[in-house]
Short mmCIF file of C-alpha atoms and ligand atoms in Angstrom, two decimals:
data_model
loop_
_atom_site.label_atom_id
_atom_site.label_comp_id
_atom_site.label_asym_id
_atom_site.label_seq_id
_atom_site.Cartn_x
_atom_site.Cartn_y
_atom_site.Cartn_z
CA MET A 1 77.76 103.71 87.05
CA ARG A 2 80.20 100.94 87.81
CA ILE A 3 82.69 100.30 90.56
CA ARG A 4 86.28 100.00 89.36
CA LYS A 5 88.37 97.73 91.55
CA ASN A 6 92.11 98.00 91.90
CA THR A 7 94.79 98.26 94.54
CA TYR A 8 94.84 101.34 96.74
CA GLU A 9 98.22 102.32 95.26
CA LYS A 10 97.03 102.06 91.66
CA ILE A 11 93.81 103.98 92.30
CA SER A 12 95.71 106.73 94.11
CA HIS A 13 98.27 106.89 91.30
CA GLN A 14 95.57 107.13 88.63
CA ILE A 15 93.69 109.94 90.38
CA ALA A 16 96.95 111.78 91.10
CA ASN A 17 97.66 111.58 87.35
CA TYR A 18 94.27 113.15 86.48
CA ILE A 19 94.99 115.98 88.93
CA HIS A 20 98.54 116.38 87.65
CA LYS A 21 97.32 116.84 84.10
CA ALA A 22 94.51 119.27 84.98
CA ALA A 23 96.83 121.36 87.16
CA ASN A 24 99.59 121.54 84.57
CA ASP A 25 97.08 122.43 81.81
CA SER A 26 95.62 125.32 83.82
CA THR A 27 96.52 128.96 83.30
CA TYR A 28 96.11 132.16 85.28
CA GLU A 29 93.05 133.04 83.13
CA ASN A 30 91.66 129.53 83.31
CA PRO A 31 92.55 128.10 86.73
CA PHE A 32 91.98 124.51 87.84
CA ILE A 33 89.43 124.24 90.66
CA LEU A 34 90.12 121.21 92.81
CA GLY A 35 87.87 119.88 95.59
CA LEU A 36 89.81 118.08 98.29
CA ALA A 37 88.99 115.57 101.00
CA THR A 38 90.71 114.62 104.25
CA GLY A 39 90.70 111.36 106.22
CA SER A 40 92.71 108.25 105.51
CA THR A 41 91.39 107.59 101.97
CA PRO A 42 93.09 110.42 100.00
CA HIS A 43 96.39 110.20 101.88
CA GLN A 44 98.20 108.27 99.13
CA ILE A 45 96.95 110.64 96.39
CA TYR A 46 98.70 113.49 98.19
CA GLU A 47 101.85 111.42 98.60
CA GLU A 48 101.83 110.72 94.85
CA LEU A 49 101.26 114.37 94.00
CA LYS A 50 104.25 115.39 96.11
CA SER A 51 106.44 113.00 94.15
CA MET A 52 105.27 114.33 90.75
CA ASP A 53 106.32 117.49 89.01
CA VAL A 54 103.01 119.33 89.37
CA ASP A 55 102.59 123.05 88.85
CA PHE A 56 99.79 124.08 91.23
CA THR A 57 100.29 127.84 90.83
CA ASN A 58 97.02 128.12 88.85
CA THR A 59 95.11 125.69 91.07
CA ILE A 60 92.51 126.87 93.58
CA THR A 61 91.44 124.30 96.16
CA PHE A 62 88.24 123.97 98.18
CA ASN A 63 88.19 121.42 100.98
CA LEU A 64 84.97 119.58 101.70
CA ASP A 65 84.71 120.17 105.40
CA GLU A 66 86.21 121.29 108.70
CA TYR A 67 85.45 120.56 112.36
CA VAL A 68 83.71 123.19 114.45
CA GLY A 69 85.74 124.32 117.45
CA LEU A 70 89.26 123.14 116.59
CA ASP A 71 91.94 125.80 116.05
CA GLU A 72 93.63 125.61 112.67
CA ASP A 73 96.88 124.50 114.34
CA HIS A 74 95.12 121.64 116.16
CA PRO A 75 96.69 118.42 114.76
CA GLN A 76 93.22 117.02 113.93
CA SER A 77 91.89 120.12 112.20
CA TYR A 78 91.52 119.58 108.48
CA LYS A 79 93.53 122.70 107.73
CA TYR A 80 96.42 121.26 109.67
CA PHE A 81 96.01 117.90 107.88
CA MET A 82 96.11 119.53 104.45
CA GLU A 83 99.09 121.75 105.32
CA LYS A 84 101.04 118.72 106.43
CA SER A 85 99.84 116.39 103.63
CA LEU A 86 100.21 118.70 100.65
CA PHE A 87 100.03 122.47 100.93
CA LYS A 88 103.30 123.20 102.69
CA SER A 89 105.35 121.47 100.00
CA GLN A 90 103.53 122.92 96.97
CA ASP A 91 102.82 126.42 95.76
CA PHE A 92 99.05 126.86 95.17
CA HIS A 93 97.11 129.87 93.91
CA SER A 94 94.87 129.59 96.99
CA ASN A 95 93.50 127.03 99.46
CA ASN A 96 89.99 127.41 100.89
CA PHE A 97 88.14 125.77 103.76
CA PRO A 98 84.55 126.08 104.95
CA ASP A 99 85.80 127.48 108.26
CA SER A 100 83.72 129.51 110.71
CA LYS A 101 84.39 132.72 108.77
CA LEU A 102 83.91 131.47 105.21
CA TYR A 103 81.28 128.74 105.33
CA PRO A 104 78.31 131.13 104.78
CA TYR A 105 79.90 132.32 101.52
CA TYR A 106 81.45 129.04 100.42
CA ASP A 107 78.93 128.07 97.70
CA SER A 108 79.13 131.56 96.14
CA MET A 109 82.93 131.47 96.35
CA ILE A 110 82.95 128.19 94.40
CA ASP A 111 80.40 129.49 91.84
CA ASN A 112 82.39 132.71 91.40
CA VAL A 113 85.46 130.84 90.18
CA GLY A 114 83.40 128.72 87.78
CA GLY A 115 82.70 125.62 89.88
CA ILE A 116 84.79 122.64 90.95
CA ASP A 117 86.46 120.79 88.07
CA ILE A 118 87.50 117.67 90.01
CA GLN A 119 86.16 116.71 93.42
CA ILE A 120 87.77 113.90 95.43
CA LEU A 121 85.34 112.13 97.75
CA GLY A 122 85.52 109.41 100.37
CA ILE A 123 82.50 107.62 101.82
CA GLY A 124 81.67 107.08 105.49
CA THR A 125 80.59 103.67 106.79
CA ASN A 126 77.12 105.20 107.21
CA GLY A 127 77.06 106.42 103.59
CA HIS A 128 77.94 110.04 104.30
CA ILE A 129 79.85 112.16 101.80
CA ALA A 130 81.79 115.02 103.34
CA PHE A 131 79.84 115.43 106.61
CA ASN A 132 76.43 115.06 104.98
CA GLU A 133 75.05 112.48 107.35
CA PRO A 134 72.08 110.14 106.71
CA GLY A 135 68.92 112.21 106.30
CA THR A 136 70.61 115.05 104.41
CA PRO A 137 68.42 116.42 101.58
CA ARG A 138 69.60 116.67 97.97
CA ASP A 139 69.38 120.49 97.96
CA SER A 140 71.65 121.05 100.98
CA LYS A 141 74.38 123.68 100.77
CA THR A 142 77.48 124.46 102.84
CA ARG A 143 76.41 124.74 106.48
CA ILE A 144 77.05 123.59 110.07
CA VAL A 145 75.90 120.06 110.87
CA ASP A 146 75.71 117.77 113.90
CA LEU A 147 77.84 114.66 113.53
CA THR A 148 76.19 111.30 114.13
CA GLU A 149 77.33 108.90 116.84
CA ASN A 150 78.61 106.60 114.06
CA THR A 151 80.86 109.31 112.58
CA ILE A 152 82.13 110.43 115.99
CA LYS A 153 83.04 106.80 116.74
CA ASP A 154 84.70 106.26 113.33
CA ASN A 155 86.74 109.45 113.72
CA SER A 156 87.71 108.83 117.33
CA ARG A 157 90.65 106.75 116.05
CA PHE A 158 92.40 110.06 115.30
CA PHE A 159 91.78 111.45 118.81
CA GLU A 160 92.81 110.41 122.33
CA SER A 161 89.21 109.62 123.25
CA MET A 162 85.67 109.84 121.88
CA ASP A 163 85.00 112.85 124.12
CA GLU A 164 87.62 114.87 122.22
CA VAL A 165 85.96 114.42 118.82
CA PRO A 166 84.06 117.58 117.84
CA LYS A 167 80.30 117.08 117.72
CA GLN A 168 79.76 119.48 114.83
CA ALA A 169 81.38 120.32 111.51
CA MET A 170 81.06 122.74 108.60
CA THR A 171 80.53 120.88 105.37
CA MET A 172 79.77 121.39 101.70
CA GLY A 173 76.20 120.26 101.05
CA ILE A 174 75.02 117.58 98.65
CA GLN A 175 74.01 120.24 96.14
CA THR A 176 77.44 121.88 96.43
CA ILE A 177 79.15 118.55 95.74
CA MET A 178 76.76 117.57 92.92
CA LYS A 179 77.64 120.76 91.03
CA SER A 180 81.25 119.52 90.59
CA LYS A 181 82.03 118.73 86.96
CA THR A 182 83.85 115.47 87.73
CA ILE A 183 83.73 113.44 90.94
CA TYR A 184 86.05 110.61 91.99
CA LEU A 185 84.46 108.61 94.78
CA ILE A 186 86.96 106.33 96.52
CA ALA A 187 86.25 103.61 99.04
CA HIS A 188 89.22 101.92 100.65
CA GLY A 189 88.87 98.84 102.82
CA LYS A 190 86.53 95.85 103.16
CA HIS A 191 84.51 97.72 105.80
CA LYS A 192 83.38 100.15 103.03
CA LYS A 193 82.27 97.51 100.49
CA GLU A 194 78.70 96.99 101.66
CA ILE A 195 77.83 100.67 101.98
CA LEU A 196 79.49 101.47 98.66
CA GLU A 197 77.43 98.82 96.84
CA LYS A 198 74.23 100.09 98.48
CA ALA A 199 75.09 103.66 97.50
CA ILE A 200 75.87 102.84 93.88
CA TYR A 201 73.37 100.04 93.11
CA GLY A 202 70.59 100.62 95.68
CA ASP A 203 67.78 103.16 95.96
CA ILE A 204 68.60 106.84 95.81
CA THR A 205 67.74 108.03 99.29
CA PRO A 206 68.77 110.74 101.78
CA GLU A 207 69.38 107.88 104.22
CA ILE A 208 72.48 107.06 102.14
CA PRO A 209 73.73 110.49 101.01
CA ALA A 210 76.32 108.93 98.66
CA SER A 211 73.42 107.39 96.67
CA PHE A 212 72.69 110.85 95.19
CA LEU A 213 75.90 110.42 93.20
CA GLN A 214 74.00 107.98 90.95
CA GLU A 215 72.39 111.10 89.48
CA HIS A 216 75.73 112.76 88.74
CA PRO A 217 76.63 112.76 85.02
CA ASN A 218 80.35 112.29 85.59
CA CYS A 219 81.16 110.38 88.78
CA GLU A 220 83.74 107.59 88.73
CA VAL A 221 83.79 105.11 91.58
CA PHE A 222 86.90 103.32 92.81
CA TYR A 223 87.13 100.50 95.33
CA SER A 224 90.16 98.84 96.87
CA GLU A 225 90.01 96.13 99.50
P1 PGA B 301 88.17 107.86 105.77
O1 PGA B 301 86.84 108.72 105.88
O2 PGA B 301 88.83 108.27 104.49
O3 PGA B 301 89.01 108.26 106.96
O4 PGA B 301 87.76 106.43 105.77
C1 PGA B 301 85.99 108.82 104.80
C2 PGA B 301 84.76 109.60 105.18
O5 PGA B 301 84.30 109.49 106.33
O6 PGA B 301 84.23 110.32 104.33
#
């Protein structure tokens, strides 16, 4: 595994191109299954996709996670983020979230459509992927988790105060993510460099959930300062 360095714009453009091709090659019988992330990292990928001529009508999406306790029209809910960033301007086959109704069935739902073809992933400053916080075992599935103080603090920049950040989330597990056929892990910003290097070159340990990606047969890692 190696870390590919480039500008944020070039990385976003490249990944948007991969998605563009897979979406346009898909058919009703053979849909494209796309795993999506929220947060600041994938923002530019969605901007690129909106400027391309992509046919998403045979694309089924599964988002990585969602906060517990926020209505879907709350501006910080991940459903709201995705609607605004991509879904409202494109016509998809379907868009799925591990919300309070669906999270118990989420892994089966993904398996039933043949698994995720491309999963986009960010990394937290504590090494989390999705909301799999340090200490998460390799065989974890989609479930409700408690967010760590570190994550609540990192995410408070999107809220008025730290008190408003939900303390729990529903998230795909490590096992769920590891079943994806291709994974693009993206780290954007100098503050992510140290944890990314530990995750990719250090020991594989539940204390750095992203380190499990070293065992994935087809994970590409991108870093921009
Ligand atoms: P960010 O979050 O893209 O907002 O930096 C990444 C993550 O916490 O997984």
